[in-house]
mmCIF file of C-alpha atoms in Angstrom:
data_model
loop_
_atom_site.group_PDB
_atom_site.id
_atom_site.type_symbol
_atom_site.label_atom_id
_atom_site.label_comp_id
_atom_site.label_asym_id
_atom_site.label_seq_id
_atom_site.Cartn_x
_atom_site.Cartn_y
_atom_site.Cartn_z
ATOM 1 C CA UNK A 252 -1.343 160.741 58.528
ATOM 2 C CA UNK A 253 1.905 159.195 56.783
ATOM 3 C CA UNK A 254 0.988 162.373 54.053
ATOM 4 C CA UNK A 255 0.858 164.948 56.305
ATOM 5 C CA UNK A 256 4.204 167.316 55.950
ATOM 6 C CA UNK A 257 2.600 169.444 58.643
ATOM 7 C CA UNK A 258 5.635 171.437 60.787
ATOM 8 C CA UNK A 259 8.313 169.160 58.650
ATOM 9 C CA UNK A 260 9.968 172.965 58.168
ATOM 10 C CA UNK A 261 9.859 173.809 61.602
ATOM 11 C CA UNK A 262 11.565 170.351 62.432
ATOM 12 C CA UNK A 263 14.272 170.989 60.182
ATOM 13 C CA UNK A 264 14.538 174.906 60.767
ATOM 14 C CA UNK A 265 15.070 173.445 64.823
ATOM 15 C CA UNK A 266 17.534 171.158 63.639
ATOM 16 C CA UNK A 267 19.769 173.421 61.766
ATOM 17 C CA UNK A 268 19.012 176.809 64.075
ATOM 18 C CA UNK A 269 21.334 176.191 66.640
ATOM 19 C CA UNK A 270 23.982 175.006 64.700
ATOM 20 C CA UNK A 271 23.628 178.273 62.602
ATOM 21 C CA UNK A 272 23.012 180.744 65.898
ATOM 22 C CA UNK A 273 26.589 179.064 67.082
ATOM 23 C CA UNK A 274 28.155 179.397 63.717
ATOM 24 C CA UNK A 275 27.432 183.249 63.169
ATOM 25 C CA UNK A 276 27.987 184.297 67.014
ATOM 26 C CA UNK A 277 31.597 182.553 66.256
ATOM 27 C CA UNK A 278 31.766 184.117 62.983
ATOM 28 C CA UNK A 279 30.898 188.004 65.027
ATOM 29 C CA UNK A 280 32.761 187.096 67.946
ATOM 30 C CA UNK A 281 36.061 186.181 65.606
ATOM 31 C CA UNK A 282 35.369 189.482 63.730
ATOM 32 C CA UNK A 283 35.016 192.091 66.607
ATOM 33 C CA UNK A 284 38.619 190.437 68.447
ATOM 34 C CA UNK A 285 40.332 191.196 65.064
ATOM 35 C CA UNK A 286 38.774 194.151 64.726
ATOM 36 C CA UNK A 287 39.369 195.318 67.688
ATOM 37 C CA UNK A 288 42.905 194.361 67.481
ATOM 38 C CA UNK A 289 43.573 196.347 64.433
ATOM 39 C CA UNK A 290 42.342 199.694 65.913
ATOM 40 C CA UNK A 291 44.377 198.781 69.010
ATOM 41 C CA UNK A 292 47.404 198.684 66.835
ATOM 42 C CA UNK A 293 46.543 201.965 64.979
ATOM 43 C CA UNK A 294 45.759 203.935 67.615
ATOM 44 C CA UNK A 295 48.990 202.338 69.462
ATOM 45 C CA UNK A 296 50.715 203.374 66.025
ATOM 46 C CA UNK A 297 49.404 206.812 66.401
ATOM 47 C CA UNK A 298 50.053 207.255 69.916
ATOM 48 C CA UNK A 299 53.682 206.045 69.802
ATOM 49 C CA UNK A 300 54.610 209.066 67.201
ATOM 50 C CA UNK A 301 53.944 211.258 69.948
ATOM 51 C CA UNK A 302 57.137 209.305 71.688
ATOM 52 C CA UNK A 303 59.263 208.541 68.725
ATOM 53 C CA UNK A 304 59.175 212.830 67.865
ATOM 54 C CA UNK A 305 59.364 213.695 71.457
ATOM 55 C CA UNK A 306 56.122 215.578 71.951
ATOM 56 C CA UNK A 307 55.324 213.256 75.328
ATOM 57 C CA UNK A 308 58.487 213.985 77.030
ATOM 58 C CA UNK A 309 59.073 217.803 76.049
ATOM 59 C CA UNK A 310 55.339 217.637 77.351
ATOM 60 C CA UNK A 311 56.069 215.915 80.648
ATOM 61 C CA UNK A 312 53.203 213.386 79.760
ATOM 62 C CA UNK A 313 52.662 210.283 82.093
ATOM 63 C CA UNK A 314 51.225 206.839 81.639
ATOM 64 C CA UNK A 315 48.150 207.562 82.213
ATOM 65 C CA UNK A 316 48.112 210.089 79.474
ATOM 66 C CA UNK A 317 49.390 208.129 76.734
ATOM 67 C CA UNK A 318 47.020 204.902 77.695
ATOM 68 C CA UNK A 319 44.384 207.739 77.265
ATOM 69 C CA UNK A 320 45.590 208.431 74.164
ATOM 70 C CA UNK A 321 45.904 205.029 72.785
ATOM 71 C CA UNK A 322 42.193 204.485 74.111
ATOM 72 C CA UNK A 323 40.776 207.531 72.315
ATOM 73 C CA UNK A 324 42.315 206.334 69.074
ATOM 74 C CA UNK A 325 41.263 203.266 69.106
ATOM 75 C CA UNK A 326 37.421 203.561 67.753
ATOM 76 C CA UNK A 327 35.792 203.860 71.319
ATOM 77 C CA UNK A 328 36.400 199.545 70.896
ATOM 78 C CA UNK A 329 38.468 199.463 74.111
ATOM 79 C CA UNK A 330 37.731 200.026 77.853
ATOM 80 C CA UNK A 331 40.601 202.552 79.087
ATOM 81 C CA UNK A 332 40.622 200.544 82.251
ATOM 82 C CA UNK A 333 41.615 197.071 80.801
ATOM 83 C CA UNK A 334 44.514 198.640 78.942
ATOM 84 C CA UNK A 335 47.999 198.212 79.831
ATOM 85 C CA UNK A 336 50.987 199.680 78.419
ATOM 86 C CA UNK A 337 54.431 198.696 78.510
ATOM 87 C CA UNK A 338 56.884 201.258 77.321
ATOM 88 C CA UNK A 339 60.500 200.784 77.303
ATOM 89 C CA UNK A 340 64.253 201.293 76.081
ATOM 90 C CA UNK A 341 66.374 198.876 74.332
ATOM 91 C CA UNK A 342 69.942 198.628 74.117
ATOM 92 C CA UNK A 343 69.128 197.271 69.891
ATOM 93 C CA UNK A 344 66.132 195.787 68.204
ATOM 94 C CA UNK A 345 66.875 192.472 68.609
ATOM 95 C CA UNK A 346 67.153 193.294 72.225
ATOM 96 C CA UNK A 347 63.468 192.725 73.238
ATOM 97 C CA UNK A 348 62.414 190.429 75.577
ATOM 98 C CA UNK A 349 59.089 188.299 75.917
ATOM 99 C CA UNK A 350 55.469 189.602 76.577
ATOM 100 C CA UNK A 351 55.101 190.688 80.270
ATOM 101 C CA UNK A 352 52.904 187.793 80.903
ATOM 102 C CA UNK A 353 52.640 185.350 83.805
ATOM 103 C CA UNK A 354 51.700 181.415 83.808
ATOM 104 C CA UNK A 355 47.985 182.250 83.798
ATOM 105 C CA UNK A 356 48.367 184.323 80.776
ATOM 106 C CA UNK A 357 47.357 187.071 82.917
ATOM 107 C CA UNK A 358 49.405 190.649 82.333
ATOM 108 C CA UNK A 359 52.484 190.198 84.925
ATOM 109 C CA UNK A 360 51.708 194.544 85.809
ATOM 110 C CA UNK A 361 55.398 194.263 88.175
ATOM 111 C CA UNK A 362 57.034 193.895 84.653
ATOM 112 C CA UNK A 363 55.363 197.043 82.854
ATOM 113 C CA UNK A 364 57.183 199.861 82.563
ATOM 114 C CA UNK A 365 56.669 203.297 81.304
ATOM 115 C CA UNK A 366 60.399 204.540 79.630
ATOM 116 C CA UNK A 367 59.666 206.766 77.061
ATOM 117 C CA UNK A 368 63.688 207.443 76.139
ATOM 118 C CA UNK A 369 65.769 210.214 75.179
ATOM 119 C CA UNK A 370 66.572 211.365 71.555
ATOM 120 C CA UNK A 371 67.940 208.601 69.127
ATOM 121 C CA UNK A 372 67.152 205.815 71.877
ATOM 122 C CA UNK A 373 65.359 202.593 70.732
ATOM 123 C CA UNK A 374 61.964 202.421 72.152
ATOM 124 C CA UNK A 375 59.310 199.240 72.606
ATOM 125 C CA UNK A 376 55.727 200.101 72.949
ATOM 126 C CA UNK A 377 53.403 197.416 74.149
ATOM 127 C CA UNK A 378 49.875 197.524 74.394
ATOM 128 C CA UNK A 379 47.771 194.892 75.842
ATOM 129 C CA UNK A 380 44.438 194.268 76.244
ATOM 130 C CA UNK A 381 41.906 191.832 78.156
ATOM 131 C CA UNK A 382 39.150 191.619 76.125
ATOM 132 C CA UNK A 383 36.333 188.952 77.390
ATOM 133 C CA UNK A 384 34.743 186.850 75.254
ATOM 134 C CA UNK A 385 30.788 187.435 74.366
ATOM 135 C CA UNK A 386 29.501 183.998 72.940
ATOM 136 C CA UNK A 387 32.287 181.560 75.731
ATOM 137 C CA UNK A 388 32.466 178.308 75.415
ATOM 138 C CA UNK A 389 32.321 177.566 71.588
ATOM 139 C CA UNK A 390 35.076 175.322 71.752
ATOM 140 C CA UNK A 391 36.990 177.692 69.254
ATOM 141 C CA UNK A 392 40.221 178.473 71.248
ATOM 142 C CA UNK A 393 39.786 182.151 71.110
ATOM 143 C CA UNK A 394 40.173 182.682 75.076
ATOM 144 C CA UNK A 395 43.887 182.251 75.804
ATOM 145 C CA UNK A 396 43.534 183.739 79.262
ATOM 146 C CA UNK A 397 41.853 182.233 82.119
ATOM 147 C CA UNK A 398 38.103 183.242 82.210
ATOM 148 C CA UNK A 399 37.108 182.942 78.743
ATOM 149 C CA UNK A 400 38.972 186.250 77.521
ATOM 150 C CA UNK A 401 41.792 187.294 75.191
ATOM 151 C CA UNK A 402 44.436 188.630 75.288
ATOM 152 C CA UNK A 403 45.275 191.475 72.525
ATOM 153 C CA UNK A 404 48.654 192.961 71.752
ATOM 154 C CA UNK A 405 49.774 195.461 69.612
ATOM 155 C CA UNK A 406 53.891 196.498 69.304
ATOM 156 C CA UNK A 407 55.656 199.473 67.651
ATOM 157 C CA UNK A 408 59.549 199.757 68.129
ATOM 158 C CA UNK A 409 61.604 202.782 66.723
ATOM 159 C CA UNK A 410 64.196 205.334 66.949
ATOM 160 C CA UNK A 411 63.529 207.987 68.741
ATOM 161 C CA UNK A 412 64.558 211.556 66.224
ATOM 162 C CA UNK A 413 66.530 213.593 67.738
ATOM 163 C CA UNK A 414 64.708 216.361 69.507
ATOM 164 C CA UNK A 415 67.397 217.091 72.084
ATOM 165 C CA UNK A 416 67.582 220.520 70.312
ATOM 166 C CA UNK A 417 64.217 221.371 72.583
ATOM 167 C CA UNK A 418 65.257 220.148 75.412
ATOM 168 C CA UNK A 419 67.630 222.320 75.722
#
């Protein structure tokens, strides 16, 4: 019996499986958050030209509008609903303050506001998305919000151009 090597693979495919599952769900989990962050940013990118020409406010558009927008241009990756966006005007670029975000690491929504600025104003977009984890629990540190999610930014600041010509 000492001879027979009968399920010795299977012993050592057990011992290594999990290890491996838990490896490549961290691997895919690690990949779709910075994925998912990068389309974020470009459709925030994209999105925020619409402000920085003046086509939103010649337009009359409204928060709800331009968090559709970012959504639609961000790869179908993002649930419209979990988006927040935090648009305002700065008095210089160094003028920014911290993320909008409470003790919890939860979105602080009192503190968002939608300002999309006249012409030659400096402008702050902020995008931010709670995006819950799919494999929890890894021990990885990707949740740094309460309830194994993430929270993803993305940030554009600019001039506005001056479009007051069409305003008037």
């Amino acid at each position: 019996m000492a001879d027979d090597k009968k399920g010795a693979t299977a012993v050592e495919f057990a011992m290594v499986a999990l290890p491996f599952l838990v490896l490549l769900g961290a691997i895919i989990e690690t990949a779709l958050i910075f994925f998912a962050g990068m389309m974020m940013e470009h459709g925030l990118s994209q999105s925020a030209r619409e402000i920085r020409t003046g086509q939103l406010q010649l337009a009359g558009g409204s928060p709800e509008a331009f968090r559709n927008s970012v959504c639609s241009r961000s790869a179908g990756l993002l649930r419209c609903e979990r988006l927040r966006i935090d648009v305002r005007t700065l008095e210089s670029f160094g003028g920014a303050t911290s993320l909008p975000v409470d003790e919890n690491g939860m979105v602080d929504v009192g503190e968002i506001s939608f300002l999309p600025g006249n012409p030659g104003e400096i402008v702050l977009v902020r995008a931010y998305y709670d995006w819950p984890l799919i494999v929890p629990n890894l021990g990885l540190g990707l949740a740094n919000m309460a309830g194994n999610r993430r929270l993803l930014t993305a940030t554009a600041a600019f001039r506005n151009e001056p479009f007051q010509e069409a305003l008037q």
